[in-house]
PDB file of C-alpha atoms and ligand atoms in Angstrom:
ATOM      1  CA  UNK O   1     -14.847 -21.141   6.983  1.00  0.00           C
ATOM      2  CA  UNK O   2     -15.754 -23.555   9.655  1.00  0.00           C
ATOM      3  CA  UNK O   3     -14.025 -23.281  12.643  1.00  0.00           C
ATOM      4  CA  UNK O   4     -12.939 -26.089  14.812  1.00  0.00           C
ATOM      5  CA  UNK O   5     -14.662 -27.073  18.345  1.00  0.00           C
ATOM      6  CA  UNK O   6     -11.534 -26.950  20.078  1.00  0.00           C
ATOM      7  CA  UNK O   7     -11.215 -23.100  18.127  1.00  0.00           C
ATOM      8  CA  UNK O   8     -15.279 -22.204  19.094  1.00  0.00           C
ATOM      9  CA  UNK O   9     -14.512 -23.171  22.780  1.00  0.00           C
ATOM     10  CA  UNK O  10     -11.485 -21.035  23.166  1.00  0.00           C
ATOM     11  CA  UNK O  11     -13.073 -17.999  21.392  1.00  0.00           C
ATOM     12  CA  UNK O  12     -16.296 -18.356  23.884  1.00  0.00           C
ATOM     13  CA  UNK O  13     -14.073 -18.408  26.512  1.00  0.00           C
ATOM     14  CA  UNK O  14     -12.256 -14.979  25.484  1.00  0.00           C
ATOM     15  CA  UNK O  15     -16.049 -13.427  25.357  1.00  0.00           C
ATOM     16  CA  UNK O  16     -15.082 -13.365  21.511  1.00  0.00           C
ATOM     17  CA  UNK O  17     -18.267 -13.428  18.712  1.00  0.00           C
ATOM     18  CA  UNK O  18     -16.967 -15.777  15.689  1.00  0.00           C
ATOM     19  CA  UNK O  19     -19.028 -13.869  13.457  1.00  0.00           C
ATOM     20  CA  UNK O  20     -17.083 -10.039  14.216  1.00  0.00           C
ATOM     21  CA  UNK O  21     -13.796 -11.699  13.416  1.00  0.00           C
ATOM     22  CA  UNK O  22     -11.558  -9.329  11.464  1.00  0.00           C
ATOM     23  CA  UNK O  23     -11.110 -10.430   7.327  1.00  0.00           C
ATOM     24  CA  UNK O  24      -7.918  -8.819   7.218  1.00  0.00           C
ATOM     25  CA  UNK O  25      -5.393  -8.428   9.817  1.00  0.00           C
ATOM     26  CA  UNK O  26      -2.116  -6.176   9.324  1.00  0.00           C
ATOM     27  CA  UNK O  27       0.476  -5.906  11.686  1.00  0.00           C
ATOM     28  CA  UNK O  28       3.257  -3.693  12.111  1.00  0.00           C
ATOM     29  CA  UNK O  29       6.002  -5.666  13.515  1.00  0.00           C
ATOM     30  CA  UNK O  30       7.777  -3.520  15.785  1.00  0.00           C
ATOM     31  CA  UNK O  31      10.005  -3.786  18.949  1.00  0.00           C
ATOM     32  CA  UNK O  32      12.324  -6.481  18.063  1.00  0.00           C
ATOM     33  CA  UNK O  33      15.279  -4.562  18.699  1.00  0.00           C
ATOM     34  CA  UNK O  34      14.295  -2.838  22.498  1.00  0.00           C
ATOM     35  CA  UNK O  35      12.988  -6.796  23.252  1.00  0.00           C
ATOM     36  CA  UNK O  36      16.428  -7.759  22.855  1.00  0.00           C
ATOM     37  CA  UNK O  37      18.132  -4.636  24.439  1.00  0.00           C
ATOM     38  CA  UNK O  38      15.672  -4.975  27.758  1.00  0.00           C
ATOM     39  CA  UNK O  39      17.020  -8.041  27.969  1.00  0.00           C
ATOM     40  CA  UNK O  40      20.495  -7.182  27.851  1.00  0.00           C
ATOM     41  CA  UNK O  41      20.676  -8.807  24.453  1.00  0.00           C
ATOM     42  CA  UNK O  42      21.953  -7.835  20.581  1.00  0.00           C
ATOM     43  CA  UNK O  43      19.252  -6.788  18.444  1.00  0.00           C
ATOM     44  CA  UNK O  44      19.513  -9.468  16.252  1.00  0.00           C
ATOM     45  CA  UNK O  45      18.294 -11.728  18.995  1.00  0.00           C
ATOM     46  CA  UNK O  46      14.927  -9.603  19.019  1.00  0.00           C
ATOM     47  CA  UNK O  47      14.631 -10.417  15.471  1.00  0.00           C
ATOM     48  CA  UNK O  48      15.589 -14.329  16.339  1.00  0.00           C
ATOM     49  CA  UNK O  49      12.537 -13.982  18.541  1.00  0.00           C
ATOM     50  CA  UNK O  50      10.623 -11.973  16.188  1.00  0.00           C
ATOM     51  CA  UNK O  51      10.367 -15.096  13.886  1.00  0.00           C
ATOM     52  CA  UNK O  52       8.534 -16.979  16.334  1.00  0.00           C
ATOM     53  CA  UNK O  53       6.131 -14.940  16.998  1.00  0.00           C
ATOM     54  CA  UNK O  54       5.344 -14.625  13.529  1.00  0.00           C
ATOM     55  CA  UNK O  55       4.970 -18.119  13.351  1.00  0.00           C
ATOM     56  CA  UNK O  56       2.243 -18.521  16.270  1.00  0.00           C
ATOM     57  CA  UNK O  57       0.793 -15.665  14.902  1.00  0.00           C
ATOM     58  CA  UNK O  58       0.319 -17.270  11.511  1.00  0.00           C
ATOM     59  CA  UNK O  59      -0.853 -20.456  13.120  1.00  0.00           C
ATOM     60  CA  UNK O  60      -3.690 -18.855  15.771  1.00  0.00           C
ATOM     61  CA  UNK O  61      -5.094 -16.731  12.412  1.00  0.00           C
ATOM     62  CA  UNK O  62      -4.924 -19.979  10.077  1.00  0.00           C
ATOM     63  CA  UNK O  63      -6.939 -21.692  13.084  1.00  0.00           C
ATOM     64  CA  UNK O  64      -9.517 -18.382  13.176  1.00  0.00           C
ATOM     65  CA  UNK O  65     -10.374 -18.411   9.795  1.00  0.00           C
ATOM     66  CA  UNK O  66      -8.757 -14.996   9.103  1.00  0.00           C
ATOM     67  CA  UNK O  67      -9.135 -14.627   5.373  1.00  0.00           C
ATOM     68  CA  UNK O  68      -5.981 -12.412   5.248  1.00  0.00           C
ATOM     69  CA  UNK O  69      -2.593 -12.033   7.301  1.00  0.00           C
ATOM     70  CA  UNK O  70      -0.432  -8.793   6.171  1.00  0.00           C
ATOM     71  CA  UNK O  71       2.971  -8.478   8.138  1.00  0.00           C
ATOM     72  CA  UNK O  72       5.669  -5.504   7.742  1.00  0.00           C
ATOM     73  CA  UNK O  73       8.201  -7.118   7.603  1.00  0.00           C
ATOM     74  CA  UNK O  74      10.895  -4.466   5.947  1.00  0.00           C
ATOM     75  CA  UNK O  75      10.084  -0.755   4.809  1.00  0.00           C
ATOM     76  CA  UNK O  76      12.103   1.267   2.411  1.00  0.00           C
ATOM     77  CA  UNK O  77      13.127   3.609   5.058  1.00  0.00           C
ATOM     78  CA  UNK O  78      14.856   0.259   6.682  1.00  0.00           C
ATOM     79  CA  UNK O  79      17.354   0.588   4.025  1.00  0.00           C
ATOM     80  CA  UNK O  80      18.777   3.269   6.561  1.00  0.00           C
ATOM     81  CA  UNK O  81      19.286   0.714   9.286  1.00  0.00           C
ATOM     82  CA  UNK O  82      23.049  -0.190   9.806  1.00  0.00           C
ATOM     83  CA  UNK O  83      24.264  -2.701   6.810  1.00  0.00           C
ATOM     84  CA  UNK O  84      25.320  -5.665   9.493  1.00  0.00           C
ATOM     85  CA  UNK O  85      21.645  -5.566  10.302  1.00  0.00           C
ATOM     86  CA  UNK O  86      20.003  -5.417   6.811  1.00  0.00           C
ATOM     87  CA  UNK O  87      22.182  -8.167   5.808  1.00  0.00           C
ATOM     88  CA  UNK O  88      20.900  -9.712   8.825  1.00  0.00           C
ATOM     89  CA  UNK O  89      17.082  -9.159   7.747  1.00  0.00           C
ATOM     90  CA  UNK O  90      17.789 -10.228   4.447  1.00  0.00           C
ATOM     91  CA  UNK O  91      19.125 -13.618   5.480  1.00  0.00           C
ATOM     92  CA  UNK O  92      16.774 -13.608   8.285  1.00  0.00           C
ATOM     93  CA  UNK O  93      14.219 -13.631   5.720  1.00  0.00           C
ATOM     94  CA  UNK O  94      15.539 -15.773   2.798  1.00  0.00           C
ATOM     95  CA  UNK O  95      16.249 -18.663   5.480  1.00  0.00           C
ATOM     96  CA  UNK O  96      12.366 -17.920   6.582  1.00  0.00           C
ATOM     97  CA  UNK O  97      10.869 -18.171   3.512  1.00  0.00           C
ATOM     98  CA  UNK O  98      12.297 -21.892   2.927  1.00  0.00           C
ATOM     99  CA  UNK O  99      11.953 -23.169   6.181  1.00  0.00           C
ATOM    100  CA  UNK O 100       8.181 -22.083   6.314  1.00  0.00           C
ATOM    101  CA  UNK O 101       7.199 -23.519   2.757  1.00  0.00           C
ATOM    102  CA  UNK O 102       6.344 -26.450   4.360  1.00  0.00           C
ATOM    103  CA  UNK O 103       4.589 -24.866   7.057  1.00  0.00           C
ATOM    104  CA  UNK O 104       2.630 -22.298   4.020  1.00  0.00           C
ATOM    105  CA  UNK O 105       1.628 -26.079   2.635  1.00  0.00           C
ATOM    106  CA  UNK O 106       0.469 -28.040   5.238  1.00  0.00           C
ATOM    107  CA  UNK O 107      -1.445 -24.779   6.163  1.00  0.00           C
ATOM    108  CA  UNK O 108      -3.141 -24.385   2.418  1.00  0.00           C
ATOM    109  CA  UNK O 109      -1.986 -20.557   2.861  1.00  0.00           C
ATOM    110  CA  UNK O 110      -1.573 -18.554   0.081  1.00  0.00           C
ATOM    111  CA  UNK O 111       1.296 -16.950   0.067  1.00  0.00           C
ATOM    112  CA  UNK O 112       1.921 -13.220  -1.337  1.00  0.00           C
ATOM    113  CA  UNK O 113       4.040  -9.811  -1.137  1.00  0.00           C
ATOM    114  CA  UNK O 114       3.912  -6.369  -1.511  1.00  0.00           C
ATOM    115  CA  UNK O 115       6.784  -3.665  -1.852  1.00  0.00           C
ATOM    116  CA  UNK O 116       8.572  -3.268  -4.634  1.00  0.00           C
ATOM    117  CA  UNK O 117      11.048  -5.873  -5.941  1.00  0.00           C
ATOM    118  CA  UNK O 118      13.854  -3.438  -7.164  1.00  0.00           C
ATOM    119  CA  UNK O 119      16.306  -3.615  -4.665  1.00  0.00           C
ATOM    120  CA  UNK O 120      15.531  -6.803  -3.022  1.00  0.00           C
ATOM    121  CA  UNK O 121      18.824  -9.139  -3.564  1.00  0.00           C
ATOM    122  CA  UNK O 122      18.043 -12.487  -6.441  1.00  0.00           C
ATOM    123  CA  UNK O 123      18.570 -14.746  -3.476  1.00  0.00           C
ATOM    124  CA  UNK O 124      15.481 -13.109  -1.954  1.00  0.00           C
ATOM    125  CA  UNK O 125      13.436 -12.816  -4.870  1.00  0.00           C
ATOM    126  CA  UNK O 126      14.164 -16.489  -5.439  1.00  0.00           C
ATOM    127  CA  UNK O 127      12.920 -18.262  -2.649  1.00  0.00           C
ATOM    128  CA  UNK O 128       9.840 -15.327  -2.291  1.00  0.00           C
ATOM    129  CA  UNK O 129       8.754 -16.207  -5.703  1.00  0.00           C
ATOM    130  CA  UNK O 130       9.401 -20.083  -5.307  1.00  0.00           C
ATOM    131  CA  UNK O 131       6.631 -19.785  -2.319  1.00  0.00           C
ATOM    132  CA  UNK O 132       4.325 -17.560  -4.269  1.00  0.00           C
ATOM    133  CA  UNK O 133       4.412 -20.503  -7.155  1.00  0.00           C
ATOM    134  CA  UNK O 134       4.174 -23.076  -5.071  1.00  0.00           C
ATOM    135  CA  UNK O 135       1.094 -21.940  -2.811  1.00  0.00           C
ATOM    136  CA  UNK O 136      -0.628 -20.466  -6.189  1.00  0.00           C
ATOM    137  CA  UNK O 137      -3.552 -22.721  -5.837  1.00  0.00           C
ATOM    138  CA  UNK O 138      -3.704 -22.961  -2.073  1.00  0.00           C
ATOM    139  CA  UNK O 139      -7.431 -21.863  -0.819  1.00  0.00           C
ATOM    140  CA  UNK O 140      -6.778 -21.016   3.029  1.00  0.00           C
ATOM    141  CA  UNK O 141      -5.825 -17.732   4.330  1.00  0.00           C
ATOM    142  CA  UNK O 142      -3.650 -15.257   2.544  1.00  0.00           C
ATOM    143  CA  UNK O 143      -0.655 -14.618   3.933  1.00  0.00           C
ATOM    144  CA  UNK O 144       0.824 -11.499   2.258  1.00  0.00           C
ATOM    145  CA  UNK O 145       4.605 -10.048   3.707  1.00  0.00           C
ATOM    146  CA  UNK O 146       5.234  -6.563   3.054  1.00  0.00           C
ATOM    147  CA  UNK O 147       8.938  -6.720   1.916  1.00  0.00           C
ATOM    148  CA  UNK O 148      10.949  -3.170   0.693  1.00  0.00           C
ATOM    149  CA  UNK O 149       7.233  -1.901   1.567  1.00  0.00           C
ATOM    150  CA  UNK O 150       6.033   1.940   0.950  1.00  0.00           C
ATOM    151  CA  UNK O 151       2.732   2.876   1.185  1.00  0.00           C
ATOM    152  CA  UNK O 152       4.043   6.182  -0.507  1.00  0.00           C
ATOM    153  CA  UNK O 153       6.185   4.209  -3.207  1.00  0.00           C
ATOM    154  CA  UNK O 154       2.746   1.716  -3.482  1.00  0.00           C
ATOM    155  CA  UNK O 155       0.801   5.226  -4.619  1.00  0.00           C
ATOM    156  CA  UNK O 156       3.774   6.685  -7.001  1.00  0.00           C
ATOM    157  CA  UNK O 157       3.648   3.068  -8.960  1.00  0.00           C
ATOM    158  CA  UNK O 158       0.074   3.264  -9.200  1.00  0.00           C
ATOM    159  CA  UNK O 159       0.108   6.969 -10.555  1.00  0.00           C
ATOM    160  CA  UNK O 160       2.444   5.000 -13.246  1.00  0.00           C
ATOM    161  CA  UNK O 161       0.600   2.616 -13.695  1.00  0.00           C
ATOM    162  CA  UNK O 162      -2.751   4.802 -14.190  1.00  0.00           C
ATOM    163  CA  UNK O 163      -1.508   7.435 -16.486  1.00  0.00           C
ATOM    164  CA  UNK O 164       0.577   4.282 -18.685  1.00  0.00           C
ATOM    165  CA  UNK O 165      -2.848   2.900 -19.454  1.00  0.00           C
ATOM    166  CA  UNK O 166      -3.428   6.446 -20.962  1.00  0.00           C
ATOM    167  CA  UNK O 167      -7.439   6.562 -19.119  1.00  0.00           C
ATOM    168  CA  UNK O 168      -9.003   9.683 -19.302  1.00  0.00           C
ATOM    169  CA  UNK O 169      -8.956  11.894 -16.594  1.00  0.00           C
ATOM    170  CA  UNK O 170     -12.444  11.927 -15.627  1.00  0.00           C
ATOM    171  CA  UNK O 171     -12.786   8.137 -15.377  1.00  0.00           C
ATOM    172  CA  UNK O 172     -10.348   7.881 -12.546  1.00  0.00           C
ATOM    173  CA  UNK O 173     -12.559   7.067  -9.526  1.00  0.00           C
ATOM    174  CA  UNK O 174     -11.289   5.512  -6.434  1.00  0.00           C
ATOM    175  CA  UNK O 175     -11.936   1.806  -7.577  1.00  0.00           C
ATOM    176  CA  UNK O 176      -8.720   2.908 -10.389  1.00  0.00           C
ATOM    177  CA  UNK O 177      -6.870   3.616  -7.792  1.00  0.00           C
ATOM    178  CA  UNK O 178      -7.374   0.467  -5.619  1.00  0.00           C
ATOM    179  CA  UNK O 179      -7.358  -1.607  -8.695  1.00  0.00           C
ATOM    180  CA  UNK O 180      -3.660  -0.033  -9.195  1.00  0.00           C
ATOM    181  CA  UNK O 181      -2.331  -0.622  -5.967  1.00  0.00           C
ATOM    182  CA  UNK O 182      -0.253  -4.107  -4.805  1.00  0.00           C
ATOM    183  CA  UNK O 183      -2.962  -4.829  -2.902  1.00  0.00           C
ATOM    184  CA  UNK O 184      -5.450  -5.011  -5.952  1.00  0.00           C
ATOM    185  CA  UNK O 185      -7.696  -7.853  -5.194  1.00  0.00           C
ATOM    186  CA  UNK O 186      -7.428  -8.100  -1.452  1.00  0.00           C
ATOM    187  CA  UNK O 187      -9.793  -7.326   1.384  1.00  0.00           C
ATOM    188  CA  UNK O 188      -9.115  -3.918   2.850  1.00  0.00           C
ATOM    189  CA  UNK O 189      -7.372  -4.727   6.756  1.00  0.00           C
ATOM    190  CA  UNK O 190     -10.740  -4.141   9.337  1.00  0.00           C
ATOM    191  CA  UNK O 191      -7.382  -4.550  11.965  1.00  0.00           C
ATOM    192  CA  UNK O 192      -4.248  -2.567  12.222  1.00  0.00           C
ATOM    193  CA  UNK O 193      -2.222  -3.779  15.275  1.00  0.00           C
ATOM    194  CA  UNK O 194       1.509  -2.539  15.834  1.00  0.00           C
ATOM    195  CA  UNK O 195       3.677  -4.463  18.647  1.00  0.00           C
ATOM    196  CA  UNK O 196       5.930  -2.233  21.455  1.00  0.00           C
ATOM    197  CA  UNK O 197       2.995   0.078  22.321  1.00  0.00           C
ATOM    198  CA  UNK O 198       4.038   2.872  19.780  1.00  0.00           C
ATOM    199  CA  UNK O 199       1.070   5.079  17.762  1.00  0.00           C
ATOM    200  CA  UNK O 200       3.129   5.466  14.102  1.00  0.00           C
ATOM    201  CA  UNK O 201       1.796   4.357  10.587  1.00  0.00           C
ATOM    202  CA  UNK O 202       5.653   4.226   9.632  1.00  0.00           C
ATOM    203  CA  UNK O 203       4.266   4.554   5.239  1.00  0.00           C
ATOM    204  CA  UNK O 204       1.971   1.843   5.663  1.00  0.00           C
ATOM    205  CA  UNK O 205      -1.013   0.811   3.942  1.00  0.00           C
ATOM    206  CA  UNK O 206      -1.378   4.592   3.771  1.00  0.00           C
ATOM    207  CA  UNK O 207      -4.334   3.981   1.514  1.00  0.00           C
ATOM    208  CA  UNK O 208      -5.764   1.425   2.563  1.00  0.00           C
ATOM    209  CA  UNK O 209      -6.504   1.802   6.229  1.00  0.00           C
TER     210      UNK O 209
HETATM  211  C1  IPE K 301      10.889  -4.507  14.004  1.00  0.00           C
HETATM  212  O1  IPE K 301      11.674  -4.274  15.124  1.00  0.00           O
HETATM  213  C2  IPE K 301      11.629  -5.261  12.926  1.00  0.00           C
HETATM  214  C3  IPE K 301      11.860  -4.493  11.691  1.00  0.00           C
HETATM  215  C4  IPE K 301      11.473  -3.288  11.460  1.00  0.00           C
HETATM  216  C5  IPE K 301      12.592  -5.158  10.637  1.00  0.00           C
HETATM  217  P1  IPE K 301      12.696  -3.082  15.177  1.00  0.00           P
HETATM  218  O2  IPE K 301      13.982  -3.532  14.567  1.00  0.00           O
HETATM  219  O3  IPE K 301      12.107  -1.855  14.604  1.00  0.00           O
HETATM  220  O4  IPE K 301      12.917  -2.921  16.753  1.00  0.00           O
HETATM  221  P2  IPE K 301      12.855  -1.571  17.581  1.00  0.00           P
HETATM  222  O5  IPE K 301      11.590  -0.864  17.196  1.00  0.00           O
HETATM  223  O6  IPE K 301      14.066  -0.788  17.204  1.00  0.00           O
HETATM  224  O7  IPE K 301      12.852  -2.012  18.994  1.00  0.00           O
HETATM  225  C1  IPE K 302       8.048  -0.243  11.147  1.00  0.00           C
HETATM  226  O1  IPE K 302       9.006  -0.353  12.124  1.00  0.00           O
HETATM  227  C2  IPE K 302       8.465  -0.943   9.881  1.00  0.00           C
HETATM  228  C3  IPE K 302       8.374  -2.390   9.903  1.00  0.00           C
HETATM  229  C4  IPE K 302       7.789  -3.098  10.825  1.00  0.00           C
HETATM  230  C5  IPE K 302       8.978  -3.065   8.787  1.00  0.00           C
HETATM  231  P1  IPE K 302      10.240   0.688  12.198  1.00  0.00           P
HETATM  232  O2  IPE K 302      10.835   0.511  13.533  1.00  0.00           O
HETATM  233  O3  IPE K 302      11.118   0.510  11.038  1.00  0.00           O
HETATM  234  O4  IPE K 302       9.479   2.085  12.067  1.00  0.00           O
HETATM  235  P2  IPE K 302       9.848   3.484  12.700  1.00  0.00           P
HETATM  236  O5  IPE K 302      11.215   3.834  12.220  1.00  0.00           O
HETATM  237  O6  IPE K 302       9.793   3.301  14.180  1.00  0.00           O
HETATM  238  O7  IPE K 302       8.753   4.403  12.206  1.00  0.00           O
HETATM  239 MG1   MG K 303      11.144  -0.172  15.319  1.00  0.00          MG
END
């Protein structure tokens, strides 16, 4: 992709090399809720926040060139998380994936998810597959959300998967595997970043970083 002037000026300036940009980014979004808390404010206003980010993040990769975005945005161990606040995600997230469609558009991203859709509420699944329609035939970056996300869960539906198409044992190789994961398709992430300064993989992408 060719990148802007205005894009090549600020990455010269940064000491960056265009050419040893990252294809795939991932990011573990963490530290919404101690954002909030430091500043003597409800979680939910980290999360608020949180959105924003997301947004400039989007925006600064789109004007990179970064083939592929993948955010964590909910794991299936956030099911554990007090209801007020999953119903707060969830809404969070419906109301984000309408007011960004526009955004997704004007961007030519392609938008995509992983995680598994049992368990996701219709009015989720609704707008998330309205966006994934929509931005079908977009040819910018891939933005893919990682929504009721398990790396675990991604390798125990690929297992399925696998043994349904009845292969033989000895033709399982790791290309199988790959080919049976959500991310079948996609560039493996060269960049793993998670926000609030913490170390954890917290079940993601187990196989693919
Ligand atoms: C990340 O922030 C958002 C989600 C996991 C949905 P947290 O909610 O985990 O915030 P902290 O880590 O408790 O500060
Ligand atoms: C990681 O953050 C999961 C997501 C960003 C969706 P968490 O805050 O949920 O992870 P743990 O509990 O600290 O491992
Ligand atoms: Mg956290």
């Amino acid at each position: 992709m060719k990148l802007s002037p205005d894009t090549l000026k600020r990455l010269a300036d940064a000491g960056l090399d265009p050419a040893k940009l990252p294809r795939h980014i991932a990011i573990i979004m963490d530290g919404n809720g101690r954002w909030a808390q430091e500043r003597g404010k409800e979680r939910v206003h980290g999360h608020l926040q949180g959105v924003q980010s997301v947004r400039s993040t989007i925006e600064e990769c789109c004007r990179l060139g970064i083939e592929q975005l993948t955010l964590y945005c909910f794991s299936t161990e956030n099911w554990k998380r007090p209801q007020a606040e999953i119903e707060f995600l969830m809404g969070l997230l419906k109301e984000y994936l309408i007011r960004e469609r526009e955004e997704i558009m004007r961007e030519n991203i392609r938008f995509t998810v992983i995680g598994r859709r049992d368990g996701l509420a219709d009015y989720v699944l609704a707008e998330m597959d309205e966006n994934i329609r929509v931005s079908a035939k977009n040819t910018g970056m891939t933005l893919c959300l990682a929504i009721n996300y398990s790396g675990r869960i991604e390798l125990v539906d690929a297992v399925r998967h696998i043994v349904a198409e009845k292969s033989p044992a000895d033709t399982i190789d790791e290309e199988t595997i790959s080919n049976a994961l959500y991310t079948a398709g996609m560039p493996e992430p060269d960049l793993l970043i998670r926000t609030a300064g913490e170390m954890r993989i917290s079940n993601f992408l187990l196989w693919q970083i």
